[in-house]
Tab-separated table of C-alpha atoms in Angstrom:
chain	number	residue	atom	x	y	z
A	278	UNK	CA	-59.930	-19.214	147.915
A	279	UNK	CA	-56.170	-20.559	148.388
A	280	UNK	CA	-58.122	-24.260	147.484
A	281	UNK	CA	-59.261	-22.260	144.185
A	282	UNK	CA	-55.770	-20.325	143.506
A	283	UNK	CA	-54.614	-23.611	143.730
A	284	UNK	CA	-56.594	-25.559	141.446
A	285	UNK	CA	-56.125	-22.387	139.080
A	286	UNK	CA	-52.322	-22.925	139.026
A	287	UNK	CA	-52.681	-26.561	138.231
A	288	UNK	CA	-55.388	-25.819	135.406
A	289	UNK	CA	-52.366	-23.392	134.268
A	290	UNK	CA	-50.184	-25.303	134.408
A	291	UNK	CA	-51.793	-28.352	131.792
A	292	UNK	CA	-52.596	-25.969	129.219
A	293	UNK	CA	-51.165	-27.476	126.302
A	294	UNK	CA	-53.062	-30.418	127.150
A	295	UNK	CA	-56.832	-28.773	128.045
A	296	UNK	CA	-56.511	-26.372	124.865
A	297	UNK	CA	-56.176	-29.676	122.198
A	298	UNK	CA	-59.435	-30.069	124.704
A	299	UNK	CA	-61.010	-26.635	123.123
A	300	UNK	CA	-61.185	-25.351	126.721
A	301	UNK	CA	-59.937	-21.806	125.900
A	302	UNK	CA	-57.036	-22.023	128.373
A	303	UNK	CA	-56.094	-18.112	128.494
A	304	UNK	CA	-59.589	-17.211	128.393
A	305	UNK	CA	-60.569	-19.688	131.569
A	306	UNK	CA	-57.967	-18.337	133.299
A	307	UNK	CA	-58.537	-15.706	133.175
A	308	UNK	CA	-61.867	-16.094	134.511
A	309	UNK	CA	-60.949	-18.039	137.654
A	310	UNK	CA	-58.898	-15.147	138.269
A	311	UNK	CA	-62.184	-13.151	138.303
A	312	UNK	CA	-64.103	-15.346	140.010
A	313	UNK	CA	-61.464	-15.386	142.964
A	314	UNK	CA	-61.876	-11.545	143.299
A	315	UNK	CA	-65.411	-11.717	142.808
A	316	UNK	CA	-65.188	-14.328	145.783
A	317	UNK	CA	-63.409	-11.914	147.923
A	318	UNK	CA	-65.507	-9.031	147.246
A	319	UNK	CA	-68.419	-11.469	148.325
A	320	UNK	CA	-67.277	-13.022	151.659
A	321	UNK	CA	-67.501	-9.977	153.209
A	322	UNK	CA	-68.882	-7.007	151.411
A	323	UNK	CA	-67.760	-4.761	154.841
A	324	UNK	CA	-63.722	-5.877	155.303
A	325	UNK	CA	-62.435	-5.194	151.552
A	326	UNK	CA	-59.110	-3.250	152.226
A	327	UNK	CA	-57.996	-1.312	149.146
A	328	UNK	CA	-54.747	0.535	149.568
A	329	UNK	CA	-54.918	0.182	153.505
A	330	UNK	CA	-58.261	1.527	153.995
A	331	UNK	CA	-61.579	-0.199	154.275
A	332	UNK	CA	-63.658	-0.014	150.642
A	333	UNK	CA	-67.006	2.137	151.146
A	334	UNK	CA	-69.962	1.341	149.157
A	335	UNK	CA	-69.225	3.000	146.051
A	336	UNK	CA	-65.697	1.242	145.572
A	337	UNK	CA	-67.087	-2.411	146.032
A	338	UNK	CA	-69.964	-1.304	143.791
A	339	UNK	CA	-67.587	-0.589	141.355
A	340	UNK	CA	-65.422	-3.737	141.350
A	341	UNK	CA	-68.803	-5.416	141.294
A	342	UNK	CA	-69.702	-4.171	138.200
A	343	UNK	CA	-66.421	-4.591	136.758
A	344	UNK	CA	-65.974	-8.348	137.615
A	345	UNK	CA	-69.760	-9.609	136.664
A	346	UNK	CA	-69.572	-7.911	133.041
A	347	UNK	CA	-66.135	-9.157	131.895
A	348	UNK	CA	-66.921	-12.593	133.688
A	349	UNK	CA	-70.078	-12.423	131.299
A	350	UNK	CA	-67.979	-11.581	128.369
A	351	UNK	CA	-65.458	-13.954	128.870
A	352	UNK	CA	-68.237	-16.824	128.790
A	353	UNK	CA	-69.313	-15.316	125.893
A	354	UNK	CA	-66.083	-14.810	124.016
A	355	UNK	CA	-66.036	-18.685	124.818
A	356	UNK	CA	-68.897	-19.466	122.966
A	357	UNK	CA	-67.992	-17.360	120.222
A	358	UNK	CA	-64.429	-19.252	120.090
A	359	UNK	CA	-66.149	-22.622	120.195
A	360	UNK	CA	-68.180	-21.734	117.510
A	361	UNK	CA	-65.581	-20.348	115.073
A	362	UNK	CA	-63.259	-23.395	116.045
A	363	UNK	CA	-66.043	-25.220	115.078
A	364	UNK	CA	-66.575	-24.133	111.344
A	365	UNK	CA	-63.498	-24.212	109.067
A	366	UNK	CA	-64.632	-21.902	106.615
A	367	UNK	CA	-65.536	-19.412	109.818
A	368	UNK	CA	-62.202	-19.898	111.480
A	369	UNK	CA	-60.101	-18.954	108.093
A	370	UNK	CA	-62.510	-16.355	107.249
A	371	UNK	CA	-62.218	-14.299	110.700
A	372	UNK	CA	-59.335	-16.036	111.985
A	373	UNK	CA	-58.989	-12.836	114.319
A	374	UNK	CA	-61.943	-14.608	116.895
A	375	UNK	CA	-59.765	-16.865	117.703
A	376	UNK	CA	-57.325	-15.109	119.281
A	377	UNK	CA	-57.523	-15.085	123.543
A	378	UNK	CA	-55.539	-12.385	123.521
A	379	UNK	CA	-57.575	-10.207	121.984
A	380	UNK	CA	-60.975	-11.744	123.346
A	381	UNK	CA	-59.375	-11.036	127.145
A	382	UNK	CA	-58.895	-7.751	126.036
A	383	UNK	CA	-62.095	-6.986	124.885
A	384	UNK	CA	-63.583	-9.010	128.067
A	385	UNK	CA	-61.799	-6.470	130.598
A	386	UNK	CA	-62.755	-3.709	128.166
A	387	UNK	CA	-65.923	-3.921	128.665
A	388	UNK	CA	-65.587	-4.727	132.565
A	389	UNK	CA	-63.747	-0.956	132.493
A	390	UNK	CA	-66.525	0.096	130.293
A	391	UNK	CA	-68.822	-0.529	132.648
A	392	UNK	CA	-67.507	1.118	135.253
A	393	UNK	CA	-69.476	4.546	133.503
A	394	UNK	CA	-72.689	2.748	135.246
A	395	UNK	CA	-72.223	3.046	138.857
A	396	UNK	CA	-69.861	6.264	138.380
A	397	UNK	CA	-72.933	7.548	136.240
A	398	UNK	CA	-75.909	7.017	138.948
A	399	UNK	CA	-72.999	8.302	141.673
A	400	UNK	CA	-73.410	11.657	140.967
A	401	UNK	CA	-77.020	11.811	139.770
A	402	UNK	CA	-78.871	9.916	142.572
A	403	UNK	CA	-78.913	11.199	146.017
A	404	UNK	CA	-76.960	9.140	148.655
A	405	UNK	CA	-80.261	8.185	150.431
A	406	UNK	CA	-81.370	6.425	147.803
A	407	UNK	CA	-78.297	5.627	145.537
A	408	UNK	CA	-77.755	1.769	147.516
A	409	UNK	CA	-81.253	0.569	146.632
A	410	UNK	CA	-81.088	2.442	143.561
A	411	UNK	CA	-77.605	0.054	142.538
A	412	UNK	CA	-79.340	-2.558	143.828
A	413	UNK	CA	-81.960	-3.020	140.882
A	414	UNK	CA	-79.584	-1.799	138.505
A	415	UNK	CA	-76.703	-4.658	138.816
A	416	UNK	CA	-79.377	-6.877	138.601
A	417	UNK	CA	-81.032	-5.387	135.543
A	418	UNK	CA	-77.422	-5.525	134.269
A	419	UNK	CA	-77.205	-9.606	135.106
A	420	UNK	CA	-80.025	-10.402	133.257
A	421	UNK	CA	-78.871	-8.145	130.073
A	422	UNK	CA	-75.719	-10.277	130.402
A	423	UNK	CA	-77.517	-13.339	130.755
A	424	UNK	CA	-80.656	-12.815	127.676
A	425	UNK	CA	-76.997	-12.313	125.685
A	426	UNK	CA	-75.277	-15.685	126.245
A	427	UNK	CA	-79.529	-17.029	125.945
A	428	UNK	CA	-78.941	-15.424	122.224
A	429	UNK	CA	-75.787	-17.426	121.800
A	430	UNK	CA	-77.145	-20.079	123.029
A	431	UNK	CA	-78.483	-21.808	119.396
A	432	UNK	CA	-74.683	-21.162	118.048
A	433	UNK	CA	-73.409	-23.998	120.210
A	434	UNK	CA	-76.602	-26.268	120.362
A	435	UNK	CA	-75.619	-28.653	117.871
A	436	UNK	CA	-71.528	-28.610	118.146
A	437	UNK	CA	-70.961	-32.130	118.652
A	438	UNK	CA	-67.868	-31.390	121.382
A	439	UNK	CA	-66.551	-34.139	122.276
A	440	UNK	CA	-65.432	-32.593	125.756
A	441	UNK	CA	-68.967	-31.287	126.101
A	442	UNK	CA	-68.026	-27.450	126.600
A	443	UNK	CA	-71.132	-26.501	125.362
A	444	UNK	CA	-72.858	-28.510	127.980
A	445	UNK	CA	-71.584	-26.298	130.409
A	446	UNK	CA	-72.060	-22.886	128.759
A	447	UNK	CA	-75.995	-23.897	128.923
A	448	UNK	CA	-75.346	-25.296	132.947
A	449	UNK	CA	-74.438	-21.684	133.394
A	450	UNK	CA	-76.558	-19.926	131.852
A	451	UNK	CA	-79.583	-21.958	133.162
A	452	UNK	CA	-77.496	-20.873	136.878
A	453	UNK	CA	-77.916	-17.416	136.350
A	454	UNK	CA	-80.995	-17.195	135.055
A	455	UNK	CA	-82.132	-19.070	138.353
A	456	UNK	CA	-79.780	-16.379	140.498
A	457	UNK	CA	-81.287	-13.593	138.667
A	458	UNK	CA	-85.105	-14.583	139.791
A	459	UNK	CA	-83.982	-15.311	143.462
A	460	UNK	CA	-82.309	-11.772	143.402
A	461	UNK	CA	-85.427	-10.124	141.735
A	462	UNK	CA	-87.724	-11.896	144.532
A	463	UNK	CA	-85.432	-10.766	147.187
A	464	UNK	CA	-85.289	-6.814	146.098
A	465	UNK	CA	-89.290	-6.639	145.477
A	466	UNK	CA	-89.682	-8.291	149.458
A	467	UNK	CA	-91.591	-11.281	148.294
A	468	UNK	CA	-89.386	-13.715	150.755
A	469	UNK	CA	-89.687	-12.958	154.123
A	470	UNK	CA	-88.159	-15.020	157.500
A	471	UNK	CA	-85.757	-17.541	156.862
A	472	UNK	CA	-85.771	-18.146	153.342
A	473	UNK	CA	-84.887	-14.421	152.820
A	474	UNK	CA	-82.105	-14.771	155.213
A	475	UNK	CA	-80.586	-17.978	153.906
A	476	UNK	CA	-81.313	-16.412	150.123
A	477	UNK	CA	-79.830	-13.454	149.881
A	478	UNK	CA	-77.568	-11.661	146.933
A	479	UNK	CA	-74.104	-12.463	148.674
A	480	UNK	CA	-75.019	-16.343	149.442
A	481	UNK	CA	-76.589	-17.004	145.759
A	482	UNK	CA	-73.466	-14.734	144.133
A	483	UNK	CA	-71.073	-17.414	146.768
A	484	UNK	CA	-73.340	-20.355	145.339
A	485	UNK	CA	-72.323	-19.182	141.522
A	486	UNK	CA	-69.129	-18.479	141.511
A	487	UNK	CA	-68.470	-22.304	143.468
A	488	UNK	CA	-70.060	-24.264	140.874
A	489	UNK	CA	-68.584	-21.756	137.841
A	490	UNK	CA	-65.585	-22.278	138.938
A	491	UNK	CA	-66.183	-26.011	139.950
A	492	UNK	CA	-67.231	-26.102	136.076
A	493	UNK	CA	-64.543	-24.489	134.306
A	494	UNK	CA	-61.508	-24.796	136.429
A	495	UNK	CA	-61.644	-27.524	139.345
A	496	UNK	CA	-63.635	-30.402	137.270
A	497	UNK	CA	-61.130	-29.902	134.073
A	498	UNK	CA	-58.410	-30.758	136.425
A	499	UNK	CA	-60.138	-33.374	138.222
A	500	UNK	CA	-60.493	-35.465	135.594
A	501	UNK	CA	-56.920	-34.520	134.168
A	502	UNK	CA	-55.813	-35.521	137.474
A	503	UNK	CA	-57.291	-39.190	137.198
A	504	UNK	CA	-56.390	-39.706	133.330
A	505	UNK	CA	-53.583	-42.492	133.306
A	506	UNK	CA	-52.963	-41.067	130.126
A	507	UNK	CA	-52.680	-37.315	130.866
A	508	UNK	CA	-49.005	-36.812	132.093
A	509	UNK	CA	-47.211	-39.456	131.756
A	510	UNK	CA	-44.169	-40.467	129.396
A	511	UNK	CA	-45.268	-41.692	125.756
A	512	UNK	CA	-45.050	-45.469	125.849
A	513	UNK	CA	-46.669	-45.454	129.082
A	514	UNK	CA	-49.668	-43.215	127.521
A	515	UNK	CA	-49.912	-45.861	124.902
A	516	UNK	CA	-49.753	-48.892	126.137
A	517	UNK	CA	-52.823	-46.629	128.766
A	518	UNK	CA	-54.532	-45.495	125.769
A	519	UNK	CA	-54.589	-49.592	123.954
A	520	UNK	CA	-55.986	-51.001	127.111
A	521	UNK	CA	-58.467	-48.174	127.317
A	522	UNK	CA	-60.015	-48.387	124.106
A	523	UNK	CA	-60.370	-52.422	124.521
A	524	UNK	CA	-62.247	-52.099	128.026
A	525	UNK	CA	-63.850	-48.980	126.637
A	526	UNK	CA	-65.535	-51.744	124.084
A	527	UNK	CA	-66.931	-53.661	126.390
A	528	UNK	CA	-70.642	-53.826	126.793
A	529	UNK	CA	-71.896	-52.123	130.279
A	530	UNK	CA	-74.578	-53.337	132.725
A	531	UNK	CA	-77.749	-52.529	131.645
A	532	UNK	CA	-77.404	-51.196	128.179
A	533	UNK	CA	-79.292	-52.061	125.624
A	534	UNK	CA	-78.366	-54.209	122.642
A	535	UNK	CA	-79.131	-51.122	119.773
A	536	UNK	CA	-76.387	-48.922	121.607
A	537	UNK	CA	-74.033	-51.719	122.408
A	538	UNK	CA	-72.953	-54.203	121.239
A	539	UNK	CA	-70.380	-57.398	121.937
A	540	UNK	CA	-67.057	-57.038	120.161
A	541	UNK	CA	-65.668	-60.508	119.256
A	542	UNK	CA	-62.000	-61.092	121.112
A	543	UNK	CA	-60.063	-60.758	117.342
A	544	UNK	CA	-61.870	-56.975	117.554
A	545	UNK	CA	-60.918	-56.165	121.097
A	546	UNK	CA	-56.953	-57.529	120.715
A	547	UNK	CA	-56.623	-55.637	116.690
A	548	UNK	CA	-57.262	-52.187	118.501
A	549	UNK	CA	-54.453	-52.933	121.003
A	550	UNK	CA	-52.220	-52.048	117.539
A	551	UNK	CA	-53.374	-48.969	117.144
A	552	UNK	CA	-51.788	-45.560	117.362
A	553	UNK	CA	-52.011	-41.959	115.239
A	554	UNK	CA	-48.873	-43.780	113.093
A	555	UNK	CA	-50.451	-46.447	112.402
A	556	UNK	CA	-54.401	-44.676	111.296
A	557	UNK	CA	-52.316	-42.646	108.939
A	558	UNK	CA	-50.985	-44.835	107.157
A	559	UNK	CA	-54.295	-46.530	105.857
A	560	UNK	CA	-56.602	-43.875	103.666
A	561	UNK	CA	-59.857	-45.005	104.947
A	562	UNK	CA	-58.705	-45.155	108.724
A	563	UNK	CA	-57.402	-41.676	108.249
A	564	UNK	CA	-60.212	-40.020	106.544
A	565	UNK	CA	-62.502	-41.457	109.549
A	566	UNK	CA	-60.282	-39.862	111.948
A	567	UNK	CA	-59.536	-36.981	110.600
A	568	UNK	CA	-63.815	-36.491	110.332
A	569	UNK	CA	-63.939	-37.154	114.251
A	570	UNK	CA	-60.656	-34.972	115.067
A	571	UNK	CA	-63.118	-31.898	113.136
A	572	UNK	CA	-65.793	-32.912	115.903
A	573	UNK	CA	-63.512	-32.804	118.490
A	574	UNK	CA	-62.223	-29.645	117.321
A	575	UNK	CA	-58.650	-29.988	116.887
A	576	UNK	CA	-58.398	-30.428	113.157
A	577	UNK	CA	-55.599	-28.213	112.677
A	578	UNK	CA	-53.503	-30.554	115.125
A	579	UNK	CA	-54.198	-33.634	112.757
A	580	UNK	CA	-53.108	-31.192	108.968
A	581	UNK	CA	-50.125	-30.170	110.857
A	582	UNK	CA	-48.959	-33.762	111.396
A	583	UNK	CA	-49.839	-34.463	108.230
A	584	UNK	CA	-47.988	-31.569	106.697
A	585	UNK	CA	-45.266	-32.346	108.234
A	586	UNK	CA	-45.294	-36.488	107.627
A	587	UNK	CA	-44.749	-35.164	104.150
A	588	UNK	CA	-41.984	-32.708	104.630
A	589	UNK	CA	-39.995	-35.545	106.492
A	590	UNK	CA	-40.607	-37.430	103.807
A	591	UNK	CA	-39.381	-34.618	101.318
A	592	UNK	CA	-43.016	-34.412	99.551
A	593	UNK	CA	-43.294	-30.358	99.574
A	594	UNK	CA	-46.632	-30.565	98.038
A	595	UNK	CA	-47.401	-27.391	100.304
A	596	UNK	CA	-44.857	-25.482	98.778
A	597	UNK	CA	-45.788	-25.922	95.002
A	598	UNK	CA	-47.516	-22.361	94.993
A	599	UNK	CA	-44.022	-20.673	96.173
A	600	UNK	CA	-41.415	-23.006	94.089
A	601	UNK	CA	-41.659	-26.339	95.600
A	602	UNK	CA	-38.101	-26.773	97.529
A	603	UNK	CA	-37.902	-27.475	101.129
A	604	UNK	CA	-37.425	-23.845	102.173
A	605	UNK	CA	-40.772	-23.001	100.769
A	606	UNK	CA	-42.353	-25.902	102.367
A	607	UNK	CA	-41.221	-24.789	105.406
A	608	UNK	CA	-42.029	-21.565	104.945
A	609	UNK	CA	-45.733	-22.542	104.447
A	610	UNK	CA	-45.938	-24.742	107.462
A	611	UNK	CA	-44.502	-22.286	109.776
A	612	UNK	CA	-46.985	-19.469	108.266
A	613	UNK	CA	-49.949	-21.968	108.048
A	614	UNK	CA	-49.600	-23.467	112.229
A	615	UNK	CA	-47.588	-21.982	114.050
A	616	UNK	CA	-46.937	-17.980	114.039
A	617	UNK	CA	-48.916	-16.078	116.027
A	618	UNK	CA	-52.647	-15.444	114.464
A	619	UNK	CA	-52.151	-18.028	111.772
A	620	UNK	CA	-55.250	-19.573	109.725
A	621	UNK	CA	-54.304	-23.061	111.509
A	622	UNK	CA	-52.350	-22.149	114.956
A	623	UNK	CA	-51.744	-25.112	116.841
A	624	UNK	CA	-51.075	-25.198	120.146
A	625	UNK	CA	-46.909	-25.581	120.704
A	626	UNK	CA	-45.005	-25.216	123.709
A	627	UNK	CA	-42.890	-21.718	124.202
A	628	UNK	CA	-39.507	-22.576	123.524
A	629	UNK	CA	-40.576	-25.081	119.986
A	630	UNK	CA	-42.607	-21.838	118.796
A	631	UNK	CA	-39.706	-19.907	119.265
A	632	UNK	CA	-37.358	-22.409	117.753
A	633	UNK	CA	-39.360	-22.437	114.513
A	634	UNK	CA	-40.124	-18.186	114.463
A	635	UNK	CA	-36.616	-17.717	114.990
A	636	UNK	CA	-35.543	-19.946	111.956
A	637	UNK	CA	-38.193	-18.337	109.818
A	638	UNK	CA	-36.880	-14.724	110.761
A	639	UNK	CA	-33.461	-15.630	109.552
A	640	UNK	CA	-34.674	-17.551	106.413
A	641	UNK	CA	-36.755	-13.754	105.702
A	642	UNK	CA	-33.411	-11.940	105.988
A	643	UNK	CA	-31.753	-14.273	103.418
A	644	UNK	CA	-29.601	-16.348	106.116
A	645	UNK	CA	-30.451	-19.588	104.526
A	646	UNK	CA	-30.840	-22.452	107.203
A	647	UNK	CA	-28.837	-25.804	106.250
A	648	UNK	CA	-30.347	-28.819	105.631
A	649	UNK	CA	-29.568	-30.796	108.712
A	650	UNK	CA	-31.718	-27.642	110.493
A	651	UNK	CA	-34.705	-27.851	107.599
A	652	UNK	CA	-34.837	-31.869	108.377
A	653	UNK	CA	-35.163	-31.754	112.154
A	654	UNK	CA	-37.023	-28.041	112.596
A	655	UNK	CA	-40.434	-29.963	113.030
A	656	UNK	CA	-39.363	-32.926	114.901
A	657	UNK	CA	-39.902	-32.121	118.690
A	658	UNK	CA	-42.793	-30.072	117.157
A	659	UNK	CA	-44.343	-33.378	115.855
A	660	UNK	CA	-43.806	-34.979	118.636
A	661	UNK	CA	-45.536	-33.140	120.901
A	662	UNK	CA	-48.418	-32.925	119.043
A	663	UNK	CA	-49.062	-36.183	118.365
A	664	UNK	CA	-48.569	-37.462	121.792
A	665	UNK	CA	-51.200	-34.729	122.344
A	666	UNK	CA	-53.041	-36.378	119.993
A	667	UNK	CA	-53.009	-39.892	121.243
A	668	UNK	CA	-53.248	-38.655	124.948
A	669	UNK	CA	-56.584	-37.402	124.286
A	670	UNK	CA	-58.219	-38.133	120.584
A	671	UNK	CA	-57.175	-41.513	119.412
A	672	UNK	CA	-58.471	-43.101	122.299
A	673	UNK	CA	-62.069	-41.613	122.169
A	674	UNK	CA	-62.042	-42.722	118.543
A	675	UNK	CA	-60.792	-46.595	119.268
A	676	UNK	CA	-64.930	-46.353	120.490
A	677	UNK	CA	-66.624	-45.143	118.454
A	678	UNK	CA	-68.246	-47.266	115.595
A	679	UNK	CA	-66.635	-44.875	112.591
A	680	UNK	CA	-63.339	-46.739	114.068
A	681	UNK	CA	-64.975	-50.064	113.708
A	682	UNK	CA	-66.286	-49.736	110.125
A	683	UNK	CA	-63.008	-48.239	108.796
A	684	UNK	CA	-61.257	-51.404	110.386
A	685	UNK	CA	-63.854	-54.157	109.470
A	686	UNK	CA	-62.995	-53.139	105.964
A	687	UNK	CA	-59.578	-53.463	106.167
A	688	UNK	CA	-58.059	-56.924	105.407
A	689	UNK	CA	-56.115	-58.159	108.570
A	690	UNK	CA	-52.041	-58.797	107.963
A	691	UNK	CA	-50.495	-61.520	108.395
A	692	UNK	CA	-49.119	-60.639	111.247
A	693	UNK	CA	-52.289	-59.464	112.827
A	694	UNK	CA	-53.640	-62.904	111.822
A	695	UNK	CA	-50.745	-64.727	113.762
A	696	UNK	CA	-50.980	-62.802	116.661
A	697	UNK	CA	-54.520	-62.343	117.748
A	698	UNK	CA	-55.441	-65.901	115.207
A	699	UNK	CA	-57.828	-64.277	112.862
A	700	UNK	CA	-59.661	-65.990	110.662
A	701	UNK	CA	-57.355	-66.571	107.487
């Protein structure tokens, strides 16, 4: 547990970088959280203390109930998230699913919610028979919970993640359906010996909540934690993120020819020139990436640079519904990324959000900013974002081959052809 409180922390802690990663920071953890306490409540069903005094049956049943149905609806607020993030036309249409805050709230809702359960069958089954009477019902309950996310299941089939979150809401799903008929064997007697000892509800619950929380918390940070490209200061992350994408290229051991192929040395050395500056400025190159940031679902992230590319460039195209100066462009940027609950949030740190709400409060109560506070209101903004950007999108799209047609029809520069001695 302090191993898992630990890894929590650090998960916490790189959440502007795992949410460009549509891991639904809040909402993840959030659920380590509960899978800690349902880890304690599992260790040791009999040495609970609540208050100072050991929890009987009917308390533990009760924070049993509570933690498996909001851990259940967090999973499948996820999937609900993923799928609206997904769709454009959903996410502006019910831009209210993809708030955390309010999907954690409904989560522990229904964890309170379904606290009525036990409380219910408390006072209207006789003690004698009320444990073995729970018994059946929690698990009825988990496989409710788990036919629901089964449901969901066809919403994130086919979302083409590029961090492959829907791969492991189906890993655990497919887990508790395999808990749920271990648990049902167990109640009707059908193992005996042994095998009933070793399975057994507390030791298959212990074996579910380690690879959850292996799955949504410790392997996120792993492979943050081995990312050259993750943490560290900008031109260090690029110079990472060129020599990634040019080994990235390279043909592996055993593959075959149809899903790789050799990239000629002018091929591997042009991508060593390219960052998110440099794809913008080129139409094609930009309309390529800007399809694969939609698959990786951080599309907003790549309009908001753009957006504001143009407003430091004093193009308020954005603004030509409100009047077309640079206070209305402003105005629309702010409203459009980054207040709370807007149609294309992205993901800012604390004190930048603040920054940018604060300046729009006092343009709303006619305290005009200056211009020198218009010009640079974006900048750190920007900057964070696209290092966000290059950190953990441009260098997944340096492989793929919607990178290498966009730049096989670009003609090389001169410079480009002095440097890496292209063919002229």
């Amino acid at each position: 547990m302090t191993f898992g409180a630990y890894c929590l922390v650090l998960f916490f802690r790189a959440r502007h970088v795992f949410e460009i990663r549509a891991r639904s920071v809040y909402l993840v953890t959030t659920l380590g959280l509960l899978l800690l306490l349902y880890e304690g409540i599992t260790v040791d069903l009999h040495a609970i203390v609540l208050f100072g005094t050991p929890a009987n049956y009917f308390t533990n049943n009760l924070l049993v109930f509570f933690v498996t149905f909001s851990i259940a609806s967090c999973y499948i607020s996820r999937v609900i998230r993923l799928a609206v993030g997904f769709h454009p036309k959903l996410r502006r249409s019910m831009p209210k699913l993809m708030s955390e805050k309010l999907l954690i709230s409904v989560s522990l809702s229904i964890g309170v919610l379904s606290l009525a359960i036990p409380i219910y069958y408390k006072f209207t089954i006789p003690n004698e028979e009320y444990r073995d009477h729970q018994a059946g019902v929690k698990w009825l309950c988990t496989l409710v919970l788990q036919i629901t996310q089964i449901c969901l299941l066809p919403v994130v089939w086919y979302i083409d993640d590029l961090f492959h979150i829907s791969r492991e809401l189906m890993v655990i799903i497919v887990l508790g359906l395999i808990q749920s008929v271990f648990v049902k064997l167990f109640l009707e007697k059908d193992l005996t010996g042994d095998i009933r000892n070793l399975i057994n509800p507390p030791n298959m619950q212990l074996l579910t909540i380690s690879v959850l929380f292996g799955l949504s918390v410790i392997d996120p940070v792993r492979r943050l934690k081995f990312s050259p490209m993750a943490q560290s200061s900008a031109p260090m992350a690029r110079a990472v993120l060129r020599s990634s994408a040019a080994r990235a290229q390279k043909p592996r051991r055993g593959s075959s020819s149809s899903q790789q192929r050799k990239i000629t040395p002018s091929e591997e050395a042009a991508q060593h020139m390219w960052t998110y500056d440099k794809i913008a400025l080129d139409n094609s190159m930009a309309e390529a990436f800007r399809m694969f940031a939609n698959r990786a679902l951080c599309q907003e992230s790549v309009w908001f640079l753009e957006e504001v590319l143009r407003y430091q460039n004093e193009d308020y195209t954005i603004a030509s519904p409100l009047g077309g100066g640079k206070i209305e462009a402003f105005e629309a940027i702010a409203k459009r990324f980054v207040e709370d609950g807007a149609p294309d949030e992205v993901n800012l740190s604390y004190t930048d959000k603040k920054n940018i709400i604060a300046m729009l409060n006092r343009e709303a109560r006619g305290l005009e900013p200056s211009d020198e506070e218009l010009s640079g209101v974006f900048d750190r903004a920007y900057s964070q974002i696209r290092f966000m950007i290059e950190s953990n999108i441009v260098h997944k799209f340096l492989e793929t081959d919607e990178f290498r047609k966009a730049a096989n029809s670009m003609p090389p520069s001169r410079r480009e052809r002095r440097l890496f001695l292209l063919p002229c």
